[in-house]
Amino acid sequence: MSWLDDFASRIEHDVPIGHRTWFRLGGRARYLFKPRDAQDLAALVRRARQADVPVKVLGNGANVLICDDGFDGVVVRLDEGSFRRVERRGTQVRVGAGVDLMGFARTCSTQGLSGLECMAGIPASIGGAVKMNAGGRFGDFGSTVAHVQVLRRDGAIEDWPQKRVRFGYRNTNLGDGIVLSATLALREEDPLQVRRKYDENFAWKLLTQPMSENSAGCIFKNPTDCSAGALMDKAGLKGTRCGQARVSHRHANFIVADQGATTSDVLRLIELMRERVRCVFGTELEVEVDIWGSMSDRDGIR
Ligand code: EPU
């Protein structure tokens, strides 16, 4: 009898997942599971917890780096219809965790539902955007959220009103809870104006960041008083390489994975960047990207 028995026919084994991330790097997942609905996921999470098997949800893969030797646990994908529902009631929209943020934000803007223009060009699933409070110069996702439906690791499903969720800088107090859906409070405005704002924000993003290359957005969080990208630029890091991973010329807080790069190249470059900034400015940078697998533990990268 194994913890897997209840799900045996639906769990895939030894599945490549690196190509599902924006870096397009890294090895395989020991297991891959696509739950039918929230109850199905709750059952898996409960069983995996009893068996001490780690479970991670892979959304859009935009902020995840998977180690070369893969992830020894269950990777969950919220691909099924029940996680991709969008239900609108006036200006409140309930949206499933598996919905693609960029497409959703664009659709809302086109329909004159304002609040998500600041999300233009930010790659994420709704679940990831809630969990990390995705955002940038123009605002963050948390400011539109009215409710979050959360699955706890003991299998309980809870509804968190906005006042219970603490949206910080690229984090929340949701802990290891899995986001199932979010209800957003948007505003009805002139569709042309809203869409114009969205397009302006998107154009700015294209101009300042290497969006067409394989990267995971900003590698480090910004320190409280400055931009990590500006610090690394001043430290002369643009163009620096480890193997086939390099610091972008467009934005120094982006690592780009060229053809043939490995996760190990990226991790070495992360350490090199951090060391240089520590030496030049005495500032300790904190990694923003979520690193999955054994190499993150071994190298002590946080
Ligand atoms: N700068 C440089 N050189 C660089 C990069 C930036 O001099 O290589 C300067 C810029 O000219 C600007 C300042 O640093 O004066 C800030 O740069 P930017 O506006 O690009 O913002 P950022 O602080 O580097 C943050 C988010 C991005 C988000 C942008 C814009 C973090 C770690 N990064 O970057 O988010 O897109 O604002 O909204 O908070 C991400 O989190 O993955 C991400 C890409």
Coordinates of C-alpha atoms and ligand atoms in Angstrom, one line a residue:
M1 CA 0.0 0.0 0.0
S2 CA 1.5 3.3 -1.1
W3 CA 0.3 6.9 -0.6
L4 CA 0.0 7.0 -4.4
D5 CA -2.6 4.2 -4.6
D6 CA -5.7 6.4 -4.7
F7 CA -4.2 8.4 -7.6
A8 CA -2.1 5.7 -9.4
S9 CA -3.8 5.8 -12.7
R10 CA -3.7 9.6 -13.0
I11 CA -0.2 10.4 -11.7
E12 CA 2.5 10.6 -14.4
H13 CA 6.0 9.6 -13.4
D14 CA 9.4 11.1 -14.2
V15 CA 8.1 14.0 -16.3
P16 CA 10.2 16.7 -17.9
I17 CA 9.1 20.1 -16.5
G18 CA 12.0 22.4 -17.3
H19 CA 10.5 23.4 -20.7
R20 CA 7.3 24.6 -18.8
T21 CA 9.3 27.4 -17.2
W22 CA 10.3 30.7 -18.8
F23 CA 14.0 29.8 -18.3
R24 CA 13.4 26.5 -20.2
L25 CA 16.0 24.8 -17.9
G26 CA 16.1 22.0 -15.5
G27 CA 15.3 18.4 -15.1
R28 CA 12.2 16.2 -14.4
A29 CA 9.5 16.0 -11.8
R30 CA 9.3 12.7 -10.0
Y31 CA 5.5 13.0 -10.3
L32 CA 3.1 15.2 -12.2
F33 CA -0.6 15.5 -11.2
K34 CA -3.5 17.4 -12.8
P35 CA -6.3 17.5 -10.4
R36 CA -9.9 17.4 -11.7
D37 CA -11.1 20.0 -9.1
A38 CA -10.4 21.4 -5.6
Q39 CA -11.6 18.3 -3.8
D40 CA -9.3 16.1 -5.9
L41 CA -6.3 18.4 -5.1
A42 CA -7.2 18.5 -1.4
A43 CA -7.2 14.6 -1.3
L44 CA -3.8 14.5 -3.0
V45 CA -2.3 17.2 -0.7
R46 CA -3.5 15.4 2.4
R47 CA -2.1 12.0 1.3
A48 CA 1.2 13.5 0.2
R49 CA 1.6 15.3 3.5
Q50 CA 1.0 12.1 5.5
A51 CA 3.7 10.4 3.3
D52 CA 6.0 13.4 3.7
V53 CA 6.2 14.0 -0.1
P54 CA 6.6 17.6 -1.2
V55 CA 4.0 19.1 -3.5
K56 CA 4.5 22.3 -5.6
V57 CA 2.1 24.0 -8.0
L58 CA 3.6 25.0 -11.3
G59 CA 1.7 28.0 -12.7
N60 CA 3.1 29.9 -15.7
G61 CA 6.7 29.0 -14.7
A62 CA 7.7 32.6 -15.0
N63 CA 9.4 32.8 -11.6
V64 CA 10.7 29.3 -11.1
L65 CA 14.1 27.8 -11.7
I66 CA 14.3 24.0 -11.7
C67 CA 17.5 22.3 -10.8
D68 CA 19.3 20.1 -13.3
D69 CA 18.6 17.0 -11.4
G70 CA 14.9 17.8 -11.2
F71 CA 12.3 18.0 -8.4
D72 CA 11.8 15.0 -6.1
G73 CA 8.1 15.4 -5.4
V74 CA 4.8 16.1 -7.0
V75 CA 4.3 18.9 -9.4
V76 CA 0.7 20.0 -9.7
R77 CA -0.7 21.7 -12.8
L78 CA -4.1 23.5 -12.5
D79 CA -4.9 22.9 -16.2
E80 CA -8.4 21.5 -15.8
G81 CA -11.5 23.5 -16.5
S82 CA -12.5 23.9 -12.9
F83 CA -9.4 25.9 -12.2
R84 CA -9.8 28.1 -15.3
R85 CA -13.3 29.5 -14.7
V86 CA -14.0 33.2 -14.9
E87 CA -17.3 34.4 -13.4
R88 CA -18.2 38.1 -13.6
R89 CA -20.8 39.8 -11.3
G90 CA -20.9 43.5 -12.1
T91 CA -17.4 44.7 -11.4
Q92 CA -16.4 41.7 -9.2
V93 CA -14.7 38.9 -11.1
R94 CA -13.9 35.5 -9.6
V95 CA -11.1 33.9 -11.5
G96 CA -9.5 30.5 -11.2
A97 CA -5.9 30.0 -10.2
G98 CA -5.0 28.3 -13.5
V99 CA -6.0 31.3 -15.6
D100 CA -3.3 33.1 -17.5
L101 CA -2.8 36.6 -15.9
M102 CA -1.6 38.4 -19.1
G103 CA -4.5 37.2 -21.2
F104 CA -7.0 37.9 -18.5
A105 CA -5.6 41.4 -17.7
R106 CA -5.8 42.2 -21.5
T107 CA -9.4 41.0 -21.8
C108 CA -10.5 43.0 -18.7
S109 CA -8.8 46.1 -20.1
T110 CA -10.5 45.7 -23.5
Q111 CA -13.9 45.4 -21.7
G112 CA -13.3 48.5 -19.7
L113 CA -12.7 46.7 -16.4
S114 CA -10.0 48.8 -14.8
G115 CA -7.5 47.6 -12.2
L116 CA -5.2 45.2 -14.0
E117 CA -3.5 47.6 -16.5
C118 CA -0.5 47.5 -14.1
M119 CA -0.2 43.8 -14.9
A120 CA 0.6 44.3 -18.6
G121 CA 3.5 42.1 -19.6
I122 CA 3.8 40.3 -16.3
P123 CA 3.8 36.6 -17.0
A124 CA 2.0 34.6 -14.3
S125 CA -0.9 32.4 -13.5
I126 CA -3.6 33.9 -11.3
G127 CA -2.5 31.6 -8.5
G128 CA 1.1 32.7 -8.8
A129 CA 0.2 36.3 -9.1
V130 CA -1.7 36.2 -5.8
K131 CA 0.9 34.1 -3.9
M132 CA 3.8 36.4 -4.9
N133 CA 1.8 39.6 -5.1
A134 CA 3.1 40.1 -8.7
G135 CA 3.7 43.6 -9.8
G136 CA 6.1 46.3 -10.7
R137 CA 6.4 50.1 -11.2
F138 CA 2.7 50.6 -12.0
G139 CA 1.1 48.7 -9.1
D140 CA 0.6 45.2 -7.7
F141 CA -2.0 42.4 -8.0
G142 CA -2.9 42.5 -4.4
S143 CA -4.5 45.9 -4.6
T144 CA -7.4 44.4 -6.7
V145 CA -8.1 41.3 -4.6
A146 CA -11.3 41.1 -2.5
H147 CA -11.2 37.4 -1.6
V148 CA -8.8 34.4 -2.0
Q149 CA -9.9 30.8 -1.9
V150 CA -7.1 28.8 -0.3
L151 CA -6.4 25.1 0.1
R152 CA -4.5 24.4 3.3
R153 CA -2.0 21.5 3.4
D154 CA -4.3 19.6 5.7
G155 CA -6.9 19.6 2.9
A156 CA -9.2 22.3 4.3
I157 CA -10.5 24.9 1.9
E158 CA -10.8 28.4 3.3
D159 CA -12.1 31.8 2.0
W160 CA -9.8 34.6 3.0
P161 CA -11.3 38.1 2.8
Q162 CA -8.9 40.9 1.7
K163 CA -8.4 42.1 5.2
R164 CA -6.9 38.7 6.2
V165 CA -4.4 38.6 3.3
R166 CA -1.2 40.6 3.9
F167 CA 0.1 41.6 0.5
G168 CA 3.8 42.6 0.9
Y169 CA 6.5 43.2 -1.6
R170 CA 6.5 40.1 -3.7
N171 CA 5.0 38.0 -0.9
T172 CA 1.9 37.3 1.1
N173 CA 1.0 35.6 4.4
L174 CA -0.6 32.7 2.6
G175 CA 2.4 30.5 3.6
D176 CA 2.2 27.0 2.0
G177 CA -1.5 27.4 1.2
I178 CA -2.4 26.7 -2.4
V179 CA -4.5 29.4 -4.1
L180 CA -7.6 28.0 -5.8
S181 CA -9.2 31.2 -7.0
A182 CA -9.3 35.0 -6.4
T183 CA -12.2 37.4 -6.5
L184 CA -11.1 40.8 -7.8
A185 CA -12.9 44.1 -7.3
L186 CA -12.4 46.1 -10.5
R187 CA -13.9 49.4 -11.7
E188 CA -15.9 50.1 -14.8
E189 CA -14.3 52.8 -16.9
D190 CA -14.0 53.9 -20.6
P191 CA -12.7 50.8 -22.4
L192 CA -10.6 52.9 -24.8
Q193 CA -8.8 54.7 -21.9
V194 CA -8.2 51.5 -20.0
R195 CA -6.9 49.6 -23.0
R196 CA -4.6 52.6 -23.9
K197 CA -3.1 52.5 -20.3
Y198 CA -2.6 48.7 -20.6
D199 CA -0.8 49.1 -24.0
E200 CA 1.4 51.9 -22.7
N201 CA 2.5 49.8 -19.7
F202 CA 3.2 46.9 -22.0
A203 CA 5.3 49.0 -24.4
W204 CA 7.3 50.3 -21.5
K205 CA 8.0 46.8 -20.3
L206 CA 9.1 45.7 -23.8
L207 CA 11.5 48.6 -24.0
T208 CA 13.2 48.1 -20.7
Q209 CA 13.3 44.3 -20.3
P210 CA 14.4 41.3 -22.4
M211 CA 11.0 39.8 -22.8
S212 CA 11.7 37.7 -25.8
E213 CA 14.6 35.8 -24.3
N214 CA 14.6 32.9 -21.8
S215 CA 14.6 34.4 -18.3
A216 CA 12.6 34.5 -15.1
G217 CA 12.2 38.2 -14.8
C218 CA 14.1 39.8 -12.0
I219 CA 16.4 37.4 -10.2
F220 CA 16.8 39.4 -7.0
K221 CA 14.3 41.4 -4.9
N222 CA 15.0 45.1 -4.7
P223 CA 16.6 46.2 -1.4
T224 CA 14.4 48.6 0.5
D225 CA 16.1 51.8 -0.8
C226 CA 17.2 51.1 -4.3
S227 CA 16.9 49.0 -7.5
A228 CA 18.9 45.7 -7.5
G229 CA 19.2 46.1 -11.3
A230 CA 20.7 49.6 -11.0
L231 CA 23.2 48.3 -8.4
M232 CA 24.3 45.4 -10.7
D233 CA 24.5 47.7 -13.6
K234 CA 26.8 50.1 -11.7
A235 CA 28.9 47.1 -10.6
G236 CA 29.6 46.4 -14.3
L237 CA 27.8 43.1 -14.4
K238 CA 25.9 43.5 -17.7
G239 CA 27.1 40.9 -20.1
T240 CA 28.8 38.8 -17.5
R241 CA 28.6 35.0 -18.2
C242 CA 28.8 31.7 -16.5
G243 CA 28.7 29.0 -19.1
Q244 CA 25.6 29.9 -21.3
A245 CA 23.9 32.0 -18.7
R246 CA 24.5 35.8 -18.9
V247 CA 23.4 39.0 -17.3
S248 CA 21.1 40.9 -19.7
H249 CA 22.4 44.0 -21.4
R250 CA 18.9 45.5 -21.3
H251 CA 18.3 45.0 -17.5
A252 CA 21.0 43.9 -15.1
N253 CA 18.5 42.1 -12.8
F254 CA 17.7 39.6 -15.6
I255 CA 19.7 36.5 -16.3
V256 CA 19.2 35.2 -19.8
A257 CA 19.7 31.5 -20.6
D258 CA 21.3 31.1 -24.0
Q259 CA 21.2 27.9 -26.1
G260 CA 22.9 25.1 -24.1
A261 CA 22.6 26.8 -20.7
T262 CA 22.1 24.7 -17.5
T263 CA 20.5 25.5 -14.2
S264 CA 24.0 25.1 -12.7
D265 CA 25.3 27.9 -15.0
V266 CA 22.4 30.2 -13.7
L267 CA 23.1 29.3 -10.1
R268 CA 26.8 30.1 -10.4
L269 CA 26.0 33.4 -12.1
I270 CA 23.6 34.2 -9.2
E271 CA 26.3 33.7 -6.7
L272 CA 28.8 35.7 -8.8
M273 CA 26.3 38.7 -9.0
R274 CA 25.6 38.5 -5.3
E275 CA 29.2 38.4 -4.4
R276 CA 30.1 41.4 -6.7
V277 CA 27.3 43.6 -5.2
R278 CA 28.3 42.6 -1.7
C279 CA 32.0 43.6 -2.5
V280 CA 31.2 46.8 -4.3
F281 CA 28.2 48.2 -2.2
G282 CA 28.1 46.0 0.9
T283 CA 24.5 45.1 0.0
E284 CA 23.2 41.6 0.5
L285 CA 20.7 40.7 -2.3
E286 CA 17.9 38.3 -1.7
V287 CA 16.9 35.9 -4.5
E288 CA 13.3 36.5 -5.8
V289 CA 13.2 33.5 -8.1
D290 CA 11.8 30.2 -6.6
I291 CA 14.4 27.5 -7.0
W292 CA 13.1 23.9 -6.9
G293 CA 15.4 21.0 -6.2
S294 CA 18.4 19.8 -4.4
M295 CA 21.0 22.2 -5.7
S296 CA 19.3 25.1 -4.0
D297 CA 19.7 23.4 -0.6
R298 CA 23.3 22.3 -1.3
D299 CA 24.5 25.8 -2.4
G300 CA 22.5 27.5 0.3
I301 CA 20.9 29.8 -2.3
R302 CA 17.9 31.8 -0.8
Ligands
EPU1 N1 18.3 50.5 -13.9 C1 19.5 50.6 -14.3 N2 20.1 49.6 -14.9 C2 19.5 48.4 -15.1 C3 18.2 48.2 -14.6 C4 17.6 49.3 -14.0 O1 20.2 51.7 -14.2 O2 20.1 47.5 -15.6 C5 17.6 51.6 -13.3 C6 16.5 52.2 -14.1 O3 16.9 53.0 -15.1 C7 15.6 52.8 -13.1 C8 15.8 52.0 -11.9 O4 17.0 51.3 -12.0 O5 16.0 54.1 -12.8 C9 14.6 51.0 -11.7 O6 14.6 50.1 -12.8 P1 13.2 49.5 -13.3 O7 12.2 50.6 -13.5 O8 13.5 48.6 -14.4 O9 12.7 48.7 -12.0 P2 13.3 47.6 -11.2 O10 13.2 48.1 -9.8 O11 14.6 47.1 -11.6 C10 11.0 46.4 -10.7 C11 10.6 45.0 -10.6 C12 10.3 44.4 -12.0 C13 9.3 45.3 -12.7 C14 9.9 46.7 -12.8 C15 9.0 47.7 -13.5 C16 11.7 44.0 -8.7 C17 12.8 43.1 -8.3 N3 11.6 44.2 -10.0 O12 12.3 46.4 -11.4 O13 9.7 43.2 -11.8 O14 9.0 44.8 -14.0 O15 10.1 47.2 -11.5 O16 7.8 47.7 -13.0 O17 10.9 44.4 -7.9 C18 10.1 40.9 -11.5 O18 9.8 41.0 -10.3 O19 10.5 39.8 -12.0 C19 10.2 42.1 -12.4 C20 10.6 42.0 -13.6

